[in-house]
PDB file of C-alpha atoms in Angstrom:
ATOM      1  CA  MET O  18      -6.315 -17.816  14.326  1.00  0.00           C
ATOM      2  CA  ASN O  19      -9.440 -16.429  16.033  1.00  0.00           C
ATOM      3  CA  GLU O  20      -7.458 -13.354  17.145  1.00  0.00           C
ATOM      4  CA  ILE O  21      -6.390 -12.668  13.544  1.00  0.00           C
ATOM      5  CA  LEU O  22      -9.941 -13.079  12.302  1.00  0.00           C
ATOM      6  CA  ASP O  23     -11.280 -10.832  15.078  1.00  0.00           C
ATOM      7  CA  THR O  24      -8.721  -8.151  14.094  1.00  0.00           C
ATOM      8  CA  MET O  25      -9.790  -8.355  10.439  1.00  0.00           C
ATOM      9  CA  LEU O  26     -13.478  -8.148  11.253  1.00  0.00           C
ATOM     10  CA  ALA O  27     -12.983  -5.259  13.689  1.00  0.00           C
ATOM     11  CA  ARG O  28     -10.896  -3.112  11.359  1.00  0.00           C
ATOM     12  CA  ARG O  29     -12.425   0.322  10.739  1.00  0.00           C
ATOM     13  CA  ALA O  30     -11.279   3.417   8.876  1.00  0.00           C
ATOM     14  CA  THR O  31     -10.199   5.764  11.678  1.00  0.00           C
ATOM     15  CA  LYS O  32     -10.812   9.452  10.974  1.00  0.00           C
ATOM     16  CA  ARG O  33      -9.268  11.092  14.013  1.00  0.00           C
ATOM     17  CA  PHE O  34      -5.959  10.282  15.646  1.00  0.00           C
ATOM     18  CA  ASP O  35      -4.071  11.296  18.751  1.00  0.00           C
ATOM     19  CA  GLY O  36      -1.667  13.840  17.217  1.00  0.00           C
ATOM     20  CA  THR O  37       0.703  13.595  20.180  1.00  0.00           C
ATOM     21  CA  HIS O  38       1.385   9.884  19.891  1.00  0.00           C
ATOM     22  CA  LYS O  39       4.687   8.817  18.353  1.00  0.00           C
ATOM     23  CA  ILE O  40       5.178   5.343  16.941  1.00  0.00           C
ATOM     24  CA  PRO O  41       8.602   4.039  18.022  1.00  0.00           C
ATOM     25  CA  ASP O  42      10.945   3.753  15.054  1.00  0.00           C
ATOM     26  CA  GLU O  43      11.446   0.014  15.618  1.00  0.00           C
ATOM     27  CA  THR O  44       7.673  -0.571  15.663  1.00  0.00           C
ATOM     28  CA  LEU O  45       7.098   1.348  12.458  1.00  0.00           C
ATOM     29  CA  SER O  46       9.989  -0.520  10.849  1.00  0.00           C
ATOM     30  CA  ALA O  47       8.396  -3.787  11.898  1.00  0.00           C
ATOM     31  CA  ILE O  48       5.025  -2.779  10.439  1.00  0.00           C
ATOM     32  CA  LEU O  49       6.586  -1.741   7.148  1.00  0.00           C
ATOM     33  CA  HIS O  50       8.725  -4.860   6.988  1.00  0.00           C
ATOM     34  CA  ALA O  51       5.649  -7.017   7.518  1.00  0.00           C
ATOM     35  CA  ALA O  52       3.843  -5.144   4.733  1.00  0.00           C
ATOM     36  CA  ARG O  53       6.671  -6.002   2.435  1.00  0.00           C
ATOM     37  CA  THR O  54       5.720  -9.694   2.695  1.00  0.00           C
ATOM     38  CA  ALA O  55       2.634  -8.930   0.557  1.00  0.00           C
ATOM     39  CA  PRO O  56       2.687 -10.961  -2.698  1.00  0.00           C
ATOM     40  CA  THR O  57       3.686  -9.530  -6.064  1.00  0.00           C
ATOM     41  CA  ALA O  58       3.581 -11.217  -9.453  1.00  0.00           C
ATOM     42  CA  PHE O  59       6.950 -12.742 -10.362  1.00  0.00           C
ATOM     43  CA  ASN O  60       8.203 -11.403  -6.981  1.00  0.00           C
ATOM     44  CA  ILE O  61       8.976  -8.014  -8.551  1.00  0.00           C
ATOM     45  CA  GLN O  62       8.163  -6.173  -5.260  1.00  0.00           C
ATOM     46  CA  ASN O  63       6.938  -3.126  -7.146  1.00  0.00           C
ATOM     47  CA  TRP O  64       5.323  -1.364  -4.206  1.00  0.00           C
ATOM     48  CA  ARG O  65       7.012   1.705  -2.671  1.00  0.00           C
ATOM     49  CA  PHE O  66       6.235   3.058   0.807  1.00  0.00           C
ATOM     50  CA  LEU O  67       6.866   6.785   1.192  1.00  0.00           C
ATOM     51  CA  VAL O  68       6.784   7.665   4.902  1.00  0.00           C
ATOM     52  CA  VAL O  69       5.914  11.370   5.216  1.00  0.00           C
ATOM     53  CA  ARG O  70       7.492  12.726   8.398  1.00  0.00           C
ATOM     54  CA  ASP O  71       8.055  16.413   7.547  1.00  0.00           C
ATOM     55  CA  PRO O  72       5.209  18.481   9.050  1.00  0.00           C
ATOM     56  CA  ALA O  73       5.433  20.979   6.184  1.00  0.00           C
ATOM     57  CA  VAL O  74       4.958  18.253   3.627  1.00  0.00           C
ATOM     58  CA  ARG O  75       2.008  16.886   5.541  1.00  0.00           C
ATOM     59  CA  THR O  76       0.445  20.346   5.673  1.00  0.00           C
ATOM     60  CA  ALA O  77       0.897  20.758   1.939  1.00  0.00           C
ATOM     61  CA  ILE O  78      -0.697  17.395   1.306  1.00  0.00           C
ATOM     62  CA  LYS O  79      -3.602  18.215   3.622  1.00  0.00           C
ATOM     63  CA  GLU O  80      -4.346  21.307   1.633  1.00  0.00           C
ATOM     64  CA  VAL O  81      -4.975  19.266  -1.509  1.00  0.00           C
ATOM     65  CA  ALA O  82      -6.741  16.461   0.342  1.00  0.00           C
ATOM     66  CA  TRP O  83      -9.944  18.229   1.400  1.00  0.00           C
ATOM     67  CA  HIS O  84      -8.234  19.231   4.651  1.00  0.00           C
ATOM     68  CA  GLN O  85      -8.776  15.772   6.141  1.00  0.00           C
ATOM     69  CA  PRO O  86      -7.398  15.948   9.720  1.00  0.00           C
ATOM     70  CA  GLN O  87      -5.936  12.472   9.838  1.00  0.00           C
ATOM     71  CA  ILE O  88      -3.181  13.545   7.445  1.00  0.00           C
ATOM     72  CA  GLU O  89      -1.574  15.697  10.105  1.00  0.00           C
ATOM     73  CA  GLU O  90      -2.888  13.885  13.210  1.00  0.00           C
ATOM     74  CA  CYS O  91      -1.732  10.346  12.404  1.00  0.00           C
ATOM     75  CA  SER O  92       1.509   9.019  13.796  1.00  0.00           C
ATOM     76  CA  ALA O  93       2.689   7.762  10.382  1.00  0.00           C
ATOM     77  CA  LEU O  94       1.424   8.813   6.945  1.00  0.00           C
ATOM     78  CA  ILE O  95       2.343   6.278   4.334  1.00  0.00           C
ATOM     79  CA  VAL O  96       1.936   7.252   0.721  1.00  0.00           C
ATOM     80  CA  LEU O  97       1.722   3.971  -1.152  1.00  0.00           C
ATOM     81  CA  CYS O  98       3.111   4.127  -4.660  1.00  0.00           C
ATOM     82  CA  ALA O  99       4.100   1.560  -7.236  1.00  0.00           C
ATOM     83  CA  ASP O 100       7.074   1.450  -9.580  1.00  0.00           C
ATOM     84  CA  MET O 101       5.537   0.519 -12.904  1.00  0.00           C
ATOM     85  CA  HIS O 102       8.941  -0.169 -14.441  1.00  0.00           C
ATOM     86  CA  ALA O 103      10.244  -2.369 -11.644  1.00  0.00           C
ATOM     87  CA  TYR O 104      10.168  -5.257 -14.099  1.00  0.00           C
ATOM     88  CA  ALA O 105      12.967  -3.615 -16.087  1.00  0.00           C
ATOM     89  CA  LYS O 106      15.275  -2.691 -13.219  1.00  0.00           C
ATOM     90  CA  ASP O 107      17.632  -5.651 -12.938  1.00  0.00           C
ATOM     91  CA  PRO O 108      14.906  -8.329 -12.744  1.00  0.00           C
ATOM     92  CA  SER O 109      17.442 -10.960 -11.701  1.00  0.00           C
ATOM     93  CA  ARG O 110      17.649  -9.317  -8.245  1.00  0.00           C
ATOM     94  CA  TYR O 111      14.120 -10.492  -7.457  1.00  0.00           C
ATOM     95  CA  TRP O 112      15.385 -14.059  -7.706  1.00  0.00           C
ATOM     96  CA  LYS O 113      18.909 -13.521  -6.366  1.00  0.00           C
ATOM     97  CA  ASP O 114      18.589 -16.336  -3.806  1.00  0.00           C
ATOM     98  CA  ALA O 115      17.304 -18.898  -6.291  1.00  0.00           C
ATOM     99  CA  PRO O 116      19.474 -21.355  -8.256  1.00  0.00           C
ATOM    100  CA  GLU O 117      21.008 -19.774 -11.370  1.00  0.00           C
ATOM    101  CA  ALA O 118      18.822 -21.600 -13.895  1.00  0.00           C
ATOM    102  CA  MET O 119      15.712 -20.533 -12.057  1.00  0.00           C
ATOM    103  CA  ARG O 120      16.943 -16.941 -11.731  1.00  0.00           C
ATOM    104  CA  GLU O 121      17.620 -16.744 -15.473  1.00  0.00           C
ATOM    105  CA  LYS O 122      14.278 -18.321 -16.298  1.00  0.00           C
ATOM    106  CA  TYR O 123      12.238 -15.894 -14.222  1.00  0.00           C
ATOM    107  CA  SER O 124      14.266 -12.861 -15.292  1.00  0.00           C
ATOM    108  CA  SER O 125      13.444 -13.661 -18.877  1.00  0.00           C
ATOM    109  CA  MET O 126       9.753 -14.302 -18.127  1.00  0.00           C
ATOM    110  CA  ILE O 127       9.487 -10.973 -16.318  1.00  0.00           C
ATOM    111  CA  THR O 128      10.874  -9.050 -19.291  1.00  0.00           C
ATOM    112  CA  GLN O 129       8.646 -10.872 -21.797  1.00  0.00           C
ATOM    113  CA  TYR O 130       5.525 -10.416 -19.728  1.00  0.00           C
ATOM    114  CA  TYR O 131       5.763  -6.680 -19.009  1.00  0.00           C
ATOM    115  CA  GLU O 132       7.847  -5.162 -21.759  1.00  0.00           C
ATOM    116  CA  ASN O 133       5.838  -3.096 -24.235  1.00  0.00           C
ATOM    117  CA  ASN O 134       2.673  -3.679 -22.200  1.00  0.00           C
ATOM    118  CA  PRO O 135       1.964  -0.488 -20.259  1.00  0.00           C
ATOM    119  CA  ALA O 136      -1.571  -1.589 -19.368  1.00  0.00           C
ATOM    120  CA  MET O 137      -0.256  -4.690 -17.672  1.00  0.00           C
ATOM    121  CA  GLN O 138       2.495  -2.738 -15.942  1.00  0.00           C
ATOM    122  CA  ARG O 139      -0.104  -0.376 -14.438  1.00  0.00           C
ATOM    123  CA  ASP O 140      -2.637  -3.130 -13.619  1.00  0.00           C
ATOM    124  CA  GLU O 141       0.012  -5.167 -11.890  1.00  0.00           C
ATOM    125  CA  ALA O 142       1.270  -2.169  -9.984  1.00  0.00           C
ATOM    126  CA  PHE O 143      -2.156  -1.413  -8.553  1.00  0.00           C
ATOM    127  CA  ARG O 144      -2.855  -4.991  -7.709  1.00  0.00           C
ATOM    128  CA  SER O 145       0.379  -5.272  -5.847  1.00  0.00           C
ATOM    129  CA  ALA O 146      -0.088  -1.988  -4.005  1.00  0.00           C
ATOM    130  CA  GLY O 147      -3.661  -2.910  -3.045  1.00  0.00           C
ATOM    131  CA  MET O 148      -2.445  -6.115  -1.388  1.00  0.00           C
ATOM    132  CA  ALA O 149       0.367  -4.237   0.308  1.00  0.00           C
ATOM    133  CA  ALA O 150      -2.016  -1.654   1.687  1.00  0.00           C
ATOM    134  CA  TYR O 151      -4.124  -4.317   3.407  1.00  0.00           C
ATOM    135  CA  ALA O 152      -0.992  -6.072   4.677  1.00  0.00           C
ATOM    136  CA  LEU O 153       0.126  -2.724   6.110  1.00  0.00           C
ATOM    137  CA  MET O 154      -3.182  -2.189   7.865  1.00  0.00           C
ATOM    138  CA  MET O 155      -3.190  -5.694   9.345  1.00  0.00           C
ATOM    139  CA  ALA O 156       0.403  -5.351  10.499  1.00  0.00           C
ATOM    140  CA  ALA O 157      -0.431  -2.023  12.161  1.00  0.00           C
ATOM    141  CA  ALA O 158      -3.435  -3.608  13.875  1.00  0.00           C
ATOM    142  CA  ALA O 159      -1.214  -6.458  15.157  1.00  0.00           C
ATOM    143  CA  HIS O 160       0.893  -3.783  16.851  1.00  0.00           C
ATOM    144  CA  GLY O 161      -2.166  -2.115  18.408  1.00  0.00           C
ATOM    145  CA  TYR O 162      -2.575   0.700  15.916  1.00  0.00           C
ATOM    146  CA  ASP O 163      -5.567   2.038  13.982  1.00  0.00           C
ATOM    147  CA  THR O 164      -5.505   2.914  10.316  1.00  0.00           C
ATOM    148  CA  CYS O 165      -7.311   4.818   7.622  1.00  0.00           C
ATOM    149  CA  PRO O 166      -6.941   3.956   3.924  1.00  0.00           C
ATOM    150  CA  MET O 167      -7.359   7.130   1.919  1.00  0.00           C
ATOM    151  CA  ASP O 168      -7.768   8.288  -1.692  1.00  0.00           C
ATOM    152  CA  GLY O 169      -9.553  11.593  -1.174  1.00  0.00           C
ATOM    153  CA  PHE O 170      -6.879  13.890  -2.557  1.00  0.00           C
ATOM    154  CA  ASP O 171      -5.684  15.514  -5.787  1.00  0.00           C
ATOM    155  CA  PHE O 172      -3.380  12.907  -7.223  1.00  0.00           C
ATOM    156  CA  GLU O 173      -1.527  15.248  -9.506  1.00  0.00           C
ATOM    157  CA  GLN O 174      -0.833  17.822  -6.851  1.00  0.00           C
ATOM    158  CA  VAL O 175       0.272  15.228  -4.267  1.00  0.00           C
ATOM    159  CA  ALA O 176       2.549  13.717  -6.890  1.00  0.00           C
ATOM    160  CA  GLU O 177       4.138  17.085  -7.361  1.00  0.00           C
ATOM    161  CA  ILE O 178       4.539  17.656  -3.617  1.00  0.00           C
ATOM    162  CA  ILE O 179       6.245  14.346  -3.021  1.00  0.00           C
ATOM    163  CA  ARG O 180       8.300  14.559  -6.239  1.00  0.00           C
ATOM    164  CA  LEU O 181       6.903  11.292  -7.503  1.00  0.00           C
ATOM    165  CA  PRO O 182       9.226   9.703 -10.119  1.00  0.00           C
ATOM    166  CA  LYS O 183       7.752   9.708 -13.661  1.00  0.00           C
ATOM    167  CA  ASP O 184       7.682   5.926 -13.812  1.00  0.00           C
ATOM    168  CA  HIS O 185       5.787   5.564 -10.508  1.00  0.00           C
ATOM    169  CA  ALA O 186       2.088   5.552  -9.898  1.00  0.00           C
ATOM    170  CA  LEU O 187       0.485   7.080  -6.827  1.00  0.00           C
ATOM    171  CA  VAL O 188      -2.009   4.583  -5.411  1.00  0.00           C
ATOM    172  CA  MET O 189      -3.324   5.681  -1.997  1.00  0.00           C
ATOM    173  CA  PHE O 190      -2.472   6.781   1.553  1.00  0.00           C
ATOM    174  CA  VAL O 191      -2.533   4.678   4.734  1.00  0.00           C
ATOM    175  CA  ALA O 192      -2.675   6.768   7.908  1.00  0.00           C
ATOM    176  CA  ILE O 193      -1.499   4.914  11.060  1.00  0.00           C
ATOM    177  CA  GLY O 194      -1.870   5.937  14.659  1.00  0.00           C
ATOM    178  CA  LYS O 195      -3.883   5.793  17.850  1.00  0.00           C
ATOM    179  CA  GLY O 196      -7.522   6.547  17.130  1.00  0.00           C
ATOM    180  CA  THR O 197      -9.431   8.979  19.306  1.00  0.00           C
ATOM    181  CA  GLY O 198     -13.086   9.548  20.003  1.00  0.00           C
ATOM    182  CA  GLU O 199     -16.050   7.353  19.196  1.00  0.00           C
ATOM    183  CA  LEU O 200     -16.250   5.737  15.792  1.00  0.00           C
ATOM    184  CA  PRO O 201     -19.409   6.530  13.846  1.00  0.00           C
ATOM    185  CA  PRO O 202     -21.983   3.781  13.411  1.00  0.00           C
ATOM    186  CA  HIS O 203     -20.800   1.019  11.081  1.00  0.00           C
ATOM    187  CA  GLY O 204     -22.279   1.337   7.592  1.00  0.00           C
ATOM    188  CA  GLY O 205     -22.844  -2.403   7.480  1.00  0.00           C
ATOM    189  CA  ARG O 206     -21.898  -5.185   5.125  1.00  0.00           C
ATOM    190  CA  ILE O 207     -24.077  -6.537   2.376  1.00  0.00           C
ATOM    191  CA  PRO O 208     -24.855 -10.298   2.594  1.00  0.00           C
ATOM    192  CA  ASP O 209     -22.234 -12.871   1.555  1.00  0.00           C
ATOM    193  CA  ALA O 210     -24.745 -14.168  -1.008  1.00  0.00           C
ATOM    194  CA  ASP O 211     -24.544 -10.818  -2.839  1.00  0.00           C
ATOM    195  CA  VAL O 212     -20.774 -10.977  -3.274  1.00  0.00           C
ATOM    196  CA  ILE O 213     -19.733 -14.600  -3.209  1.00  0.00           C
ATOM    197  CA  VAL O 214     -20.428 -16.571  -6.411  1.00  0.00           C
ATOM    198  CA  TYR O 215     -19.508 -20.134  -7.306  1.00  0.00           C
ATOM    199  CA  ASP O 216     -18.365 -21.369 -10.737  1.00  0.00           C
ATOM    200  CA  ARG O 217     -20.154 -18.841 -12.992  1.00  0.00           C
ATOM    201  CA  PHE O 218     -22.094 -15.595 -12.677  1.00  0.00           C
TER     202      PHE O 218
END
């Protein structure tokens, strides 16, 4: 437990990576699989992990992302997206291993909750993707890798580059790799008392 806590407390956004390092396919698969255990409401698993491997695609993304070096240097660039219409795509599959009555109950609840409610579809998508992003970073750290969560890019242009489906939302990037160089001084955390509140504000 202390090792997990130490990893969480030590996590930093890495800005420069060893561009020569390759993550073994089985390791990257294990990291992505672990990230998929992140929770989603009604188990709709609405996150989507786009792994950008093509150098030309990475270069195109970098050009609309303030030329941040980690986009090309990292060993794995994950574009985290969310399928906002996942609720409508055979919802029974999200409960395929449950008893039939339970599967039918939850399938119906999923439809009723999200249908004709685009604000909830989007809110839920971003909540799910946010949790998945942190799970991805923690899984990478458990395998000895550094990460950088990123949103400094032109969302519309990146969506065009990656051919984002119309019913998907682009949430953020997570760059994974072996960090290089010294990290800048930590910005610091504000006191617990400023962010932890009990019962009422």
